[in-house]
PDB file of C-alpha atoms in Angstrom:
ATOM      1  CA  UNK A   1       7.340  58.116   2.555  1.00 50.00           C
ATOM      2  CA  UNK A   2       5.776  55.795   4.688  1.00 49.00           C
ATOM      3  CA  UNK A   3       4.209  54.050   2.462  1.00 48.00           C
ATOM      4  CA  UNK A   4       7.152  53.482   0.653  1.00 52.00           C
ATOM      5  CA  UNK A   5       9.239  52.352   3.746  1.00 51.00           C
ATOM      6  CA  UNK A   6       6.171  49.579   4.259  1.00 53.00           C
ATOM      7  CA  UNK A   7       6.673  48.507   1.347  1.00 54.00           C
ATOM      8  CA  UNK A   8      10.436  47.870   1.505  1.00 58.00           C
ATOM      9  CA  UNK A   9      10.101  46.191   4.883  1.00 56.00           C
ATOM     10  CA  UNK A  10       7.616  43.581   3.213  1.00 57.00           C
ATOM     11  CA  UNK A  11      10.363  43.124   0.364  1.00 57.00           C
ATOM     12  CA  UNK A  12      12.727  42.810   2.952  1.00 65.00           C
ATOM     13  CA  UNK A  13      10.723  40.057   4.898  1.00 66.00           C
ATOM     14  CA  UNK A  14       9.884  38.600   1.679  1.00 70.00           C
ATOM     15  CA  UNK A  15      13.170  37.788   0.806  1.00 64.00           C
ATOM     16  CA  UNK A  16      14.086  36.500   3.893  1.00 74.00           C
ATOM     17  CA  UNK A  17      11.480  33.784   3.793  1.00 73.00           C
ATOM     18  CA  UNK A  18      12.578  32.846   0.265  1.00 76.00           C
ATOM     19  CA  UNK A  19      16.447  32.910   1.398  1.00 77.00           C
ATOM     20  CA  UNK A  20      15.620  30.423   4.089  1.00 74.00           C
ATOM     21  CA  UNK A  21      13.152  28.295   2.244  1.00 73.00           C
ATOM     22  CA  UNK A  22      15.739  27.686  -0.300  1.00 72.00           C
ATOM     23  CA  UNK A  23      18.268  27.219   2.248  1.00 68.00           C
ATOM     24  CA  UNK A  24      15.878  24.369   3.595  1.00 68.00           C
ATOM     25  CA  UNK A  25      15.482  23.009   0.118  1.00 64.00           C
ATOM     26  CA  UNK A  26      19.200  22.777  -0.188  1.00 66.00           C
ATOM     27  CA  UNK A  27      19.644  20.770   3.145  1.00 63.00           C
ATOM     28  CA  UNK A  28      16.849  18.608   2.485  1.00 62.00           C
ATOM     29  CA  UNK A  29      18.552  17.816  -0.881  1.00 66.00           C
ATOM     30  CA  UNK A  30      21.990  17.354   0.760  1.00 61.00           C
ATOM     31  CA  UNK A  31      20.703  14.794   3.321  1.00 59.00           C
ATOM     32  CA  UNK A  32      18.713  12.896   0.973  1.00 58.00           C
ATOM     33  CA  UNK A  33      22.003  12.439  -1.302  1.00 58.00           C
ATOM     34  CA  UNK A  34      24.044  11.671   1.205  1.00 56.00           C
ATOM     35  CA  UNK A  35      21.236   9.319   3.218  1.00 56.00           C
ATOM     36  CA  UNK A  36      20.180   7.740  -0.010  1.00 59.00           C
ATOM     37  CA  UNK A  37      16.666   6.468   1.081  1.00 68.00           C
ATOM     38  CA  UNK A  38      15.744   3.609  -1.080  1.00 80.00           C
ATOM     39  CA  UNK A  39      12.390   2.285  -2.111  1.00 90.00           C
ATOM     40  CA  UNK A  40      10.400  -0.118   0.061  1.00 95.00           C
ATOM     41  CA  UNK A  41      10.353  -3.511  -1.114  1.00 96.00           C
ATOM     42  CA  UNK A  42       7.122  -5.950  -0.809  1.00 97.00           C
ATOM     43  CA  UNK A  43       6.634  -9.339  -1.385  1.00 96.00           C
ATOM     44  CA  UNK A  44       3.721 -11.947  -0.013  1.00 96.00           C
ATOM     45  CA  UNK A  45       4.846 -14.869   2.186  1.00 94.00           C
ATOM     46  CA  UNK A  46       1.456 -16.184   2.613  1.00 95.00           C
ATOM     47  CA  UNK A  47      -2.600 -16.183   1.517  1.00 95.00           C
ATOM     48  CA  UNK A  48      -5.284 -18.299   2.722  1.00 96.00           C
ATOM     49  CA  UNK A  49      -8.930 -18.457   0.888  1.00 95.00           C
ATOM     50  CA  UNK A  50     -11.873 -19.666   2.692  1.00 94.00           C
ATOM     51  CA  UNK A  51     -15.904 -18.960   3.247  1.00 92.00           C
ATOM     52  CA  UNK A  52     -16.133 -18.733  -0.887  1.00 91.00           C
ATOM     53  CA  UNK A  53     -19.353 -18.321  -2.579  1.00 90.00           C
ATOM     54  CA  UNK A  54     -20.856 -17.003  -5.322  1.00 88.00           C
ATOM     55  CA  UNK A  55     -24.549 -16.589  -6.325  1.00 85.00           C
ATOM     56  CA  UNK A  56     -26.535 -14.264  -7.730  1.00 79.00           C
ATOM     57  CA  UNK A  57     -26.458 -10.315  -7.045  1.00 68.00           C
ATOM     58  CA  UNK A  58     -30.104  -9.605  -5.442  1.00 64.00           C
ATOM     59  CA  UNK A  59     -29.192  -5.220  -6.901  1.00 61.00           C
ATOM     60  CA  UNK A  60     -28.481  -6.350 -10.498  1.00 62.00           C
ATOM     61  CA  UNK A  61     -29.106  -9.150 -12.882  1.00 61.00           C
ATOM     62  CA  UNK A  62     -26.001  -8.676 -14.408  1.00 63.00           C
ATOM     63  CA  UNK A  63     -23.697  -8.906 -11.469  1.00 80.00           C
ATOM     64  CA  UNK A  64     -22.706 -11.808  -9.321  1.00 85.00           C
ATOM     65  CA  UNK A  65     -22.455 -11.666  -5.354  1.00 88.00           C
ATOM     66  CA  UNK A  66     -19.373 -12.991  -3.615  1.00 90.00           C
ATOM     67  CA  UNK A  67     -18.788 -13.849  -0.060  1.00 91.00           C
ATOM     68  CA  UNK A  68     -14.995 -14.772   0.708  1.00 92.00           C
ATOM     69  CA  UNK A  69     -12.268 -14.844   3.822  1.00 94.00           C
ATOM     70  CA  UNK A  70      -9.198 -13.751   2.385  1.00 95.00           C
ATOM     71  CA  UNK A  71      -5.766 -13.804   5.005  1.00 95.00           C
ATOM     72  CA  UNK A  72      -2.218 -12.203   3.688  1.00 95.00           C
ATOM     73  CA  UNK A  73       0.812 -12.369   5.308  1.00 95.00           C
ATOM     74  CA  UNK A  74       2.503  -9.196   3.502  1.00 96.00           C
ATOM     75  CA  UNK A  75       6.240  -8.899   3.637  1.00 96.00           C
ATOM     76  CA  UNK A  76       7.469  -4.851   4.047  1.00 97.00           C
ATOM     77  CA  UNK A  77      11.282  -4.172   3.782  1.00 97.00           C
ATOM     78  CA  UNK A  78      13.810  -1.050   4.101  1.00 96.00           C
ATOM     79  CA  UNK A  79      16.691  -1.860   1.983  1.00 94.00           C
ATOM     80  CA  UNK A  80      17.977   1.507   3.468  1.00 90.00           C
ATOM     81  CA  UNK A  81      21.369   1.445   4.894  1.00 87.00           C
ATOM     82  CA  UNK A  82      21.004   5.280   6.855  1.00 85.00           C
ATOM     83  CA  UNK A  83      17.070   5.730   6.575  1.00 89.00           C
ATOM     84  CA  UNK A  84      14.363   4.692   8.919  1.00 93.00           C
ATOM     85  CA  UNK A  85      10.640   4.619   7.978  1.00 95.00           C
ATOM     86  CA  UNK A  86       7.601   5.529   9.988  1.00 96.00           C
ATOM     87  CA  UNK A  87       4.506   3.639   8.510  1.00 96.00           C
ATOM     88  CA  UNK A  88       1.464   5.904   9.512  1.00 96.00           C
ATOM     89  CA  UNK A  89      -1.249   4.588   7.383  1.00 93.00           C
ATOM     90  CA  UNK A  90      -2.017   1.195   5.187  1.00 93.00           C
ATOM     91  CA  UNK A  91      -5.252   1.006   3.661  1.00 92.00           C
ATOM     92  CA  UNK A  92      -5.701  -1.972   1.577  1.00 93.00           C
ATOM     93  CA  UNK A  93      -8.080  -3.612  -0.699  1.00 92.00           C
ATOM     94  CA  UNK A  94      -9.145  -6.709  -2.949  1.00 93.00           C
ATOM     95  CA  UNK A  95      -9.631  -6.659  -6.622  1.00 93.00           C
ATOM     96  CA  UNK A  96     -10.877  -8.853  -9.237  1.00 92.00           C
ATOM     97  CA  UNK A  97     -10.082  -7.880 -13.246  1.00 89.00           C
ATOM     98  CA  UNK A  98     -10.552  -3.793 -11.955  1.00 87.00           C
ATOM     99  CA  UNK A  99     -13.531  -5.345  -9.660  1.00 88.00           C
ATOM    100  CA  UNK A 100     -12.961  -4.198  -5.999  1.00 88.00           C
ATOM    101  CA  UNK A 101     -14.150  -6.750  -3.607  1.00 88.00           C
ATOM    102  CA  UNK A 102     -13.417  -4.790  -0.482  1.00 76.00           C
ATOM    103  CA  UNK A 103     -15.564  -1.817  -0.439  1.00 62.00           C
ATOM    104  CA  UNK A 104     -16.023  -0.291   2.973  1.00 52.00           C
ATOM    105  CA  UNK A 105     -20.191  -0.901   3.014  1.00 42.00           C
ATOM    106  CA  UNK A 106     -19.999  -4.854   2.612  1.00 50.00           C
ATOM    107  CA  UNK A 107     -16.901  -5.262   3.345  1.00 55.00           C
ATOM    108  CA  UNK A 108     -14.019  -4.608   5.945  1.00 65.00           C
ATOM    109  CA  UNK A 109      -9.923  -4.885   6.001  1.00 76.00           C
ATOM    110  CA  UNK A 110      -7.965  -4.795   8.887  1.00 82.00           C
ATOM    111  CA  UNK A 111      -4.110  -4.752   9.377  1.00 86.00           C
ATOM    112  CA  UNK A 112      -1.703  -5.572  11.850  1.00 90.00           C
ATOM    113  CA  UNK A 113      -0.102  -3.661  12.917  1.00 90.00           C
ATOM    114  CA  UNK A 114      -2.046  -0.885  11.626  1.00 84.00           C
ATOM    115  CA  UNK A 115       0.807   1.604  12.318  1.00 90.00           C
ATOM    116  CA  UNK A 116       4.894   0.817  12.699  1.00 94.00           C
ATOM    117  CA  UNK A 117       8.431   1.963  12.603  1.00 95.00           C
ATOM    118  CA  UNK A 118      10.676   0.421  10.367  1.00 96.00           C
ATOM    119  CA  UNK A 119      14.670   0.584  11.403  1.00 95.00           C
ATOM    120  CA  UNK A 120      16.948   0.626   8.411  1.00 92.00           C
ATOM    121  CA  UNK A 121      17.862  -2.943   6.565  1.00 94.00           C
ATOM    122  CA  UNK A 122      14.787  -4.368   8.379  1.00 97.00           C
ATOM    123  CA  UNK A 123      12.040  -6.405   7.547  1.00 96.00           C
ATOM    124  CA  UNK A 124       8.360  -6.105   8.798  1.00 96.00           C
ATOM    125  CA  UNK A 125       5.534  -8.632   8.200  1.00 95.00           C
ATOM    126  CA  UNK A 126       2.008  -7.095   8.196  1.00 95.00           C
ATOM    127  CA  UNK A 127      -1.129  -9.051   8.588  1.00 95.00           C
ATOM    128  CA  UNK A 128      -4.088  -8.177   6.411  1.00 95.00           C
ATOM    129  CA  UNK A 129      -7.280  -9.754   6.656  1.00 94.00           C
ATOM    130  CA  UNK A 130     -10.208  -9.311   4.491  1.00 94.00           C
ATOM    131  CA  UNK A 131     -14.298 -10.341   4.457  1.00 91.00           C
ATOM    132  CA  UNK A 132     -16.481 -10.158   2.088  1.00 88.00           C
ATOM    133  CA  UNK A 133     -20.202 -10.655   2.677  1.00 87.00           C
ATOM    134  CA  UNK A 134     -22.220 -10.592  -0.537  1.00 86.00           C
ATOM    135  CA  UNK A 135     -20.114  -8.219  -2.593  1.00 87.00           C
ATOM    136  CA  UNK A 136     -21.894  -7.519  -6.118  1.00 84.00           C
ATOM    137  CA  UNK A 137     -19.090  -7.861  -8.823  1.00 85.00           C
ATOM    138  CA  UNK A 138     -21.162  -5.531 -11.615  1.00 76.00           C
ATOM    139  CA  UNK A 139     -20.735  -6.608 -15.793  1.00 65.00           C
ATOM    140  CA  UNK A 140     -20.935  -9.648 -17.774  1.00 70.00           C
ATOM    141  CA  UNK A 141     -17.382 -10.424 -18.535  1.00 82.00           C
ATOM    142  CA  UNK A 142     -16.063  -9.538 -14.678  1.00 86.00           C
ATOM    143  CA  UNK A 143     -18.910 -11.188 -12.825  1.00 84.00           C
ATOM    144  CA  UNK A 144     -19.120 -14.121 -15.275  1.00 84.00           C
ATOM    145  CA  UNK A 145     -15.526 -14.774 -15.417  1.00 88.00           C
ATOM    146  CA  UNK A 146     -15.564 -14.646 -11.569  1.00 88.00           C
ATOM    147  CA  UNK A 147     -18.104 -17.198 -11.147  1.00 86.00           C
ATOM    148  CA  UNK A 148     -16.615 -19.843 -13.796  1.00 87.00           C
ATOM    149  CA  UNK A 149     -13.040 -19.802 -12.139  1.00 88.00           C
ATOM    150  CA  UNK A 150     -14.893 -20.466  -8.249  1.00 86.00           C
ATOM    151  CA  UNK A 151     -16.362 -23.308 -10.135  1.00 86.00           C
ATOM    152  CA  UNK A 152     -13.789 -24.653 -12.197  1.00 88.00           C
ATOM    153  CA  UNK A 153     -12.214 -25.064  -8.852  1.00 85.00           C
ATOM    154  CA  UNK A 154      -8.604 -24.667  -9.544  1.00 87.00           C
ATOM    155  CA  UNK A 155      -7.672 -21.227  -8.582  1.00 91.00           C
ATOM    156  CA  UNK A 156      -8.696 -17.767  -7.865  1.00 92.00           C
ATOM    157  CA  UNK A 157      -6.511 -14.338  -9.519  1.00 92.00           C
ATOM    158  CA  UNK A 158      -7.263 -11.256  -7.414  1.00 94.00           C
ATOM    159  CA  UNK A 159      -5.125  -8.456  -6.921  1.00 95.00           C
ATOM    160  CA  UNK A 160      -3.606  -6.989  -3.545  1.00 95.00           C
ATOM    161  CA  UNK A 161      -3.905  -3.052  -3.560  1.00 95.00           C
ATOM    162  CA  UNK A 162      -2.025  -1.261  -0.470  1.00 95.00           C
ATOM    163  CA  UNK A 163      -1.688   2.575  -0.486  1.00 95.00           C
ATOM    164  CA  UNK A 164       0.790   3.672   2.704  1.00 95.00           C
ATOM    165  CA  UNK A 165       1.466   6.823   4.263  1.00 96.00           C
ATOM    166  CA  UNK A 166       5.277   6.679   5.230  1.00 96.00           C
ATOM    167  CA  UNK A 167       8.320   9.283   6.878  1.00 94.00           C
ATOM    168  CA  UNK A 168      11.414   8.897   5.668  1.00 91.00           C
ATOM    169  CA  UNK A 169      13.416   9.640   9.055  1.00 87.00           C
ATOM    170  CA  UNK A 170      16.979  10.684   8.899  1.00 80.00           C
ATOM    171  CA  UNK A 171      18.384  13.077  11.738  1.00 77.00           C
ATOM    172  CA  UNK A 172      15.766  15.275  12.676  1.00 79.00           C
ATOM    173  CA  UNK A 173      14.723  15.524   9.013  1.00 78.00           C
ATOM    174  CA  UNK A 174      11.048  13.699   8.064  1.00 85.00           C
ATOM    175  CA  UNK A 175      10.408  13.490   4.351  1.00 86.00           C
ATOM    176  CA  UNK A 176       6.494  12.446   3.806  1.00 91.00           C
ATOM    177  CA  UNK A 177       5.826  10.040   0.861  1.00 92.00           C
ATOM    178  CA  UNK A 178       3.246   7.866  -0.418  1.00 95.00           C
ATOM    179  CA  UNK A 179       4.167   4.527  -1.752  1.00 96.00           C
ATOM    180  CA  UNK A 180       1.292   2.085  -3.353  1.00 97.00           C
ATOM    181  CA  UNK A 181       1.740  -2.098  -3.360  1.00 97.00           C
ATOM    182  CA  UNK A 182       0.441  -3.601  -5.827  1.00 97.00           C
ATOM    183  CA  UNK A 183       0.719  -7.713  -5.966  1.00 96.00           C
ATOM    184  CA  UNK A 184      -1.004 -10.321  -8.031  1.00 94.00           C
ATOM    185  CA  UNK A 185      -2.006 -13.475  -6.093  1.00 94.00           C
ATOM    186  CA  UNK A 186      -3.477 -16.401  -7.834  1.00 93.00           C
ATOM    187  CA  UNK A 187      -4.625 -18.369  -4.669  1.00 94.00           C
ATOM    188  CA  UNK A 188      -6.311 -21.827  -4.561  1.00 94.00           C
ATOM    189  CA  UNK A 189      -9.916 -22.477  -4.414  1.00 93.00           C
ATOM    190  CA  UNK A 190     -10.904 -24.941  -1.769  1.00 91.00           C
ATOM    191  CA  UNK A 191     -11.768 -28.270  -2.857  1.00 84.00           C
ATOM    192  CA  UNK A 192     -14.831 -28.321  -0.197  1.00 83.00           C
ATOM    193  CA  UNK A 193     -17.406 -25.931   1.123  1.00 76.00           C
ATOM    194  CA  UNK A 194     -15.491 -25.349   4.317  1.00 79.00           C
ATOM    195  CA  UNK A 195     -11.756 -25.818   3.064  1.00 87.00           C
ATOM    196  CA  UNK A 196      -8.891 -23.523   2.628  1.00 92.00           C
ATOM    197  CA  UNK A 197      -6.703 -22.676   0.162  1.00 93.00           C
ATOM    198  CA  UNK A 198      -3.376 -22.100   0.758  1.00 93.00           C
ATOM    199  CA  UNK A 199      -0.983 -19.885  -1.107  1.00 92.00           C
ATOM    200  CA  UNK A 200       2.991 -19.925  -0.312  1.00 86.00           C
ATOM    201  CA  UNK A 201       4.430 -17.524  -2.610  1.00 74.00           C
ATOM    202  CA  UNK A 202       7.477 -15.065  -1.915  1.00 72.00           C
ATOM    203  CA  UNK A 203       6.948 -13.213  -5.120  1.00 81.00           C
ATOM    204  CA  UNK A 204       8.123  -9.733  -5.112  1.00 89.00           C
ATOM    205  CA  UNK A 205       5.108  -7.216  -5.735  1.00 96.00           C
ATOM    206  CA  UNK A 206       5.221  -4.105  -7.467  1.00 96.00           C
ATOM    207  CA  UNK A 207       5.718  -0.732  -5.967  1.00 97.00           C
ATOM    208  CA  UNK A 208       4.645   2.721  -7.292  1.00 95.00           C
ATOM    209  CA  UNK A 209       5.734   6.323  -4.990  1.00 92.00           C
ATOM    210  CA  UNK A 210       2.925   8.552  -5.949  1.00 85.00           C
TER     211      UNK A 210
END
């Protein structure tokens, strides 16, 4: 008998915790419709290029090494009318046709700010600065390709890659998601060892909730 009251006390306390996690799920679902958070929206505002080279890879034959200063002024938005966002993470990196150009050992990326709370219809302009010091781009077609557009001179297509960790905050209700940015820049090469180039876009980038 008491075996069989133990059990019905964990059936009982079993359905309890179902009962109330649906009864969570349902509120969760009722502020969300009502709050109607809305996608992020990213564009870039600005990108400088400078410090560009490209030689040889010294680790492969095949591959080409590339040391670059890369600046971008990245544009973050809440088109949210009820919602505010808490940005808790952006980790962000270069890439060239699939190449990354950013990878932690030779490389670094640094935002600012590196953490930030977003009110509802607001805009937020994050800083992200990259340097590259002798990154090997590996293949033939990748690293080749590279090399001719640095020396043709005119400009340089990379892509911008930003995954974010981000709270949807409405009442006392946080809803964790985790957007990706993904933007294609096509910035200038500088005309002269130590120039700049400058781009001045405003183009919209893509954005992916994984």
């Amino acid at each position: 008998m008491s075996g069989s009251g133990s059990r019905s006390r964990e059936k009982t306390c079993c359905g309890r915790c179902c009962t109330l996690l649906v009864s969570l799920g349902v509120v969760v679902l009722i502020y969300w419709a009502i709050f109607q958070p809305h996608q992020i929206r990213a564009r870039v505002d600005y990108a400088e290029l400078s410090n560009l080279t490209v030689s040889n890879s010294s680790s492969s034959a095949a591959a080409v090494a590339v040391s670059y200063h890369v600046a971008v002024n990245l544009s973050l938005y809440n088109p949210s009318k009820r919602v505010n966002i808490y940005y808790d993470t952006l980790d962000a990196e270069l890439r060239y046709r699939g190449a990354v150009l950013s990878p932690d050992a030779t490389a670094t990326a640094a935002a600012s700010p590196a953490e930030f709370y977003q009110r509802r219809k607001a805009e937020q302009v994050v800083s992200l600065v990259f340097d590259g010091k002798g990154v090997a781009v590996p293949g033939d077609d990748v690293g080749k390709q590279l090399e001719r557009e640095v020396k043709a001179g005119v400009k340089l297509d990379v892509e911008l890659h930003v995954d974010a960790r981000v709270r949807y905050v409405f009442g006392s209700i946080k809803i964790r998601q985790k957007p990706t940015v993904w933007c294609a820049l096509s910035i200038p090469v500088p005309s002269t060892a130590g120039g700049m180039g400058i781009l001045g876009s405003g183009d919209w980038c893509w954005v992916k909730y994984r």
